[in-house]
Amino acid sequence: MIAKLLLQNTIVVVGMGALLFAAAGSLDWPGAWVMLIVSAILGPACGLWLAKTDPALLAERMRPKFQADQPAADKIFMLIFVAALLLWLVAIGLDRRADASDVPLLLQALGLAMFLLSIAFIMWVFRENSFAAPVVKVQAARHQRVISSGPYAFVRHPMYSAVMLYFIGIPLLLGSWWGVAFAPVFAVLFAIRARIEERALIEGLPGYADYAARVRYRLVPGIW
């Protein structure tokens, strides 16, 4: 499983780098190198932590992103999300090629901080929720139960909240206003994904409807 983790992380980091640098037409991009190096370090480090503390969750996270017991709506979501992700990376690279954005160094540093905060937030989610699968499904074989502790006491989908920090922080780090402009697209996609997930959980997970009635907000406390 560790070998698979390292291979998957390498493929993701190399693939992101290839898209960014190919679209930018240059390797002279300090922000991109910082992002890729941090990703290459933190990806395996977080995975190794999961392997030690919750190997069942790590195994679940490494399963395919399209599964037989996954709702059809979630499969469609995953296709759209992957397409949006690829367009986002290419747009950031093209922004760099055109030298269209002038993001101050202070905001780039803020982007790095948001990137690191998103990773920390995601790890908090993993610590609280051993059922944080990458696809929508009820994990009956693992005796899934409702999680209401940690970040789940404040919002019903803290993973999506954490990932939104990533999708704002990364383009700031890379110095791309074009990338930041994609943030509303991802926010809408995660809002749709949250509703898909909630339908599945209300139908198949005892106690989730009561939890949803108790914790009002999905992604941002006090807002939505």
XYZ file of C-alpha atoms in Angstrom, residues 17-222:
206
model
C 3.984 19.996 -13.153
C 3.821 18.844 -16.753
C 0.523 20.658 -17.383
C 1.638 23.862 -15.682
C 5.062 24.110 -17.305
C 3.819 23.029 -20.742
C 1.091 25.679 -20.693
C 3.510 28.283 -19.351
C 6.163 27.396 -21.931
C 8.921 27.764 -19.349
C 10.437 26.100 -16.295
C 11.333 29.487 -14.823
C 8.478 29.630 -12.336
C 9.532 29.707 -8.650
C 5.975 29.542 -7.305
C 5.243 26.380 -9.273
C 8.421 24.723 -8.020
C 7.508 25.603 -4.428
C 4.026 24.140 -4.889
C 5.320 20.936 -6.485
C 8.082 20.391 -3.911
C 5.690 20.961 -0.999
C 3.172 18.584 -2.614
C 5.878 15.966 -3.191
C 6.806 16.115 0.509
C 3.419 16.507 2.185
C 1.569 13.946 0.050
C 3.668 10.953 1.179
C 4.064 12.379 4.708
C 0.300 12.634 5.215
C -0.193 9.222 3.622
C 2.383 7.626 5.913
C 0.676 9.237 8.903
C -2.624 7.717 7.767
C -0.954 4.339 7.230
C 0.058 4.414 10.883
C -3.069 5.897 12.442
C -5.910 4.752 10.149
C -4.806 2.269 7.458
C -8.434 1.467 6.578
C -9.055 5.096 5.636
C -5.863 5.224 3.586
C -6.926 2.088 1.714
C -10.331 3.673 1.055
C -8.788 6.929 -0.143
C -6.598 5.045 -2.613
C -9.461 3.161 -4.239
C -10.610 4.163 -7.773
C -12.597 7.368 -8.144
C -15.314 5.459 -10.032
C -16.890 2.541 -8.133
C -19.825 0.204 -8.651
C -21.782 1.349 -5.572
C -21.278 5.031 -6.376
C -24.395 7.019 -7.429
C -24.537 7.864 -11.132
C -24.781 11.553 -10.262
C -21.471 11.365 -8.428
C -19.788 9.679 -11.394
C -20.961 12.555 -13.595
C -19.699 15.006 -10.988
C -16.254 13.375 -10.987
C -15.987 13.674 -14.775
C -16.916 17.357 -14.679
C -14.615 18.004 -11.723
C -11.604 16.402 -13.410
C -12.278 18.429 -16.573
C -12.520 21.650 -14.519
C -9.317 20.757 -12.666
C -7.387 20.237 -15.906
C -8.722 23.488 -17.384
C -7.752 25.286 -14.164
C -4.153 24.088 -14.354
C -3.868 24.941 -18.055
C -5.384 28.400 -17.474
C -2.867 29.105 -14.705
C -0.051 28.047 -17.024
C -1.337 30.197 -19.879
C -1.644 33.117 -17.476
C 2.049 32.682 -16.694
C 2.935 32.462 -20.391
C 1.022 35.656 -21.160
C 2.385 37.389 -18.041
C -1.183 38.573 -17.530
C -1.271 38.693 -13.722
C 0.702 40.793 -11.282
C 0.163 39.161 -7.900
C 2.187 40.835 -5.112
C 4.732 38.680 -3.299
C 2.802 39.128 -0.052
C -0.300 37.579 -1.619
C 1.788 34.739 -3.027
C 3.038 34.071 0.513
C -0.579 34.178 1.694
C -1.382 31.604 -0.990
C 1.293 29.281 0.370
C -0.115 29.734 3.874
C -3.624 28.897 2.612
C -2.241 25.821 0.824
C -0.610 24.579 4.033
C -3.719 25.433 6.073
C -5.880 23.428 3.674
C -3.640 20.380 4.164
C -3.781 20.773 7.955
C -7.572 21.137 7.795
C -7.875 18.005 5.639
C -5.765 16.014 8.086
C -8.037 17.178 10.908
C -10.981 15.856 8.904
C -9.201 12.521 8.417
C -8.456 12.272 12.131
C -12.123 12.747 13.003
C -13.730 10.798 10.156
C -12.437 7.367 9.231
C -15.137 7.164 6.539
C -13.938 10.138 4.442
C -14.025 8.243 1.153
C -13.177 9.999 -2.131
C -16.532 8.953 -3.625
C -20.111 9.228 -2.429
C -21.300 5.982 -0.853
C -22.439 4.481 2.437
C -19.710 2.153 3.724
C -21.882 -0.555 5.271
C -19.036 -3.082 5.263
C -17.013 -0.741 7.480
C -20.011 -0.035 9.746
C -20.111 3.632 8.862
C -21.661 5.931 11.440
C -22.480 9.639 11.606
C -19.495 11.812 12.572
C -20.365 14.979 14.483
C -17.115 15.793 16.302
C -14.248 18.121 15.353
C -14.982 20.209 12.258
C -18.208 18.258 11.707
C -19.661 20.074 14.708
C -19.585 23.292 12.670
C -20.193 22.292 9.037
C -21.458 19.117 7.412
C -18.780 18.983 4.695
C -15.520 20.311 6.170
C -13.453 18.461 3.552
C -14.919 20.652 0.816
C -14.297 23.758 2.930
C -10.638 22.742 3.249
C -10.284 22.045 -0.458
C -11.694 25.482 -1.310
C -8.764 26.979 0.617
C -6.532 24.953 -1.720
C -8.225 26.227 -4.873
C -7.758 29.842 -3.755
C -4.322 29.455 -2.189
C -2.625 27.591 -5.056
C -3.318 30.186 -7.790
C -2.250 32.962 -5.424
C 1.004 31.083 -4.767
C 1.440 30.635 -8.524
C 0.735 34.315 -9.151
C -2.386 33.768 -11.278
C -5.559 35.831 -11.080
C -6.942 33.602 -13.823
C -6.642 30.670 -11.450
C -8.307 32.586 -8.630
C -11.187 33.371 -11.000
C -11.948 29.640 -11.149
C -12.743 29.541 -7.410
C -16.500 30.219 -7.857
C -16.655 27.330 -10.347
C -15.218 24.940 -7.777
C -17.483 26.371 -5.064
C -20.547 25.599 -7.198
C -19.240 22.108 -7.982
C -18.698 21.325 -4.296
C -22.132 22.691 -3.432
C -23.619 20.282 -5.982
C -21.455 17.436 -4.660
C -22.610 18.189 -1.092
C -26.241 17.761 -2.119
C -25.483 14.492 -3.945
C -23.704 13.199 -0.865
C -26.445 14.275 1.516
C -29.135 12.513 -0.499
C -27.143 9.275 -0.307
C -26.420 9.638 3.409
C -29.983 10.548 4.386
C -31.253 7.508 2.494
C -28.621 5.032 3.679
C -27.007 6.196 6.930
C -29.130 6.038 10.117
C -29.007 9.256 12.104
C -27.694 11.470 9.312
C -31.009 13.314 8.842
C -30.991 14.256 12.530
C -27.371 15.393 12.256
C -28.198 17.512 9.188
C -31.060 19.143 11.059
C -28.762 19.884 13.999
C -25.765 21.230 12.025
C -27.306 23.778 9.688
C -24.357 24.834 7.544
C -22.743 22.777 4.772
C -19.473 24.555 3.947
C -19.111 27.923 5.708
C -20.454 28.534 9.243
C -23.040 31.285 9.304
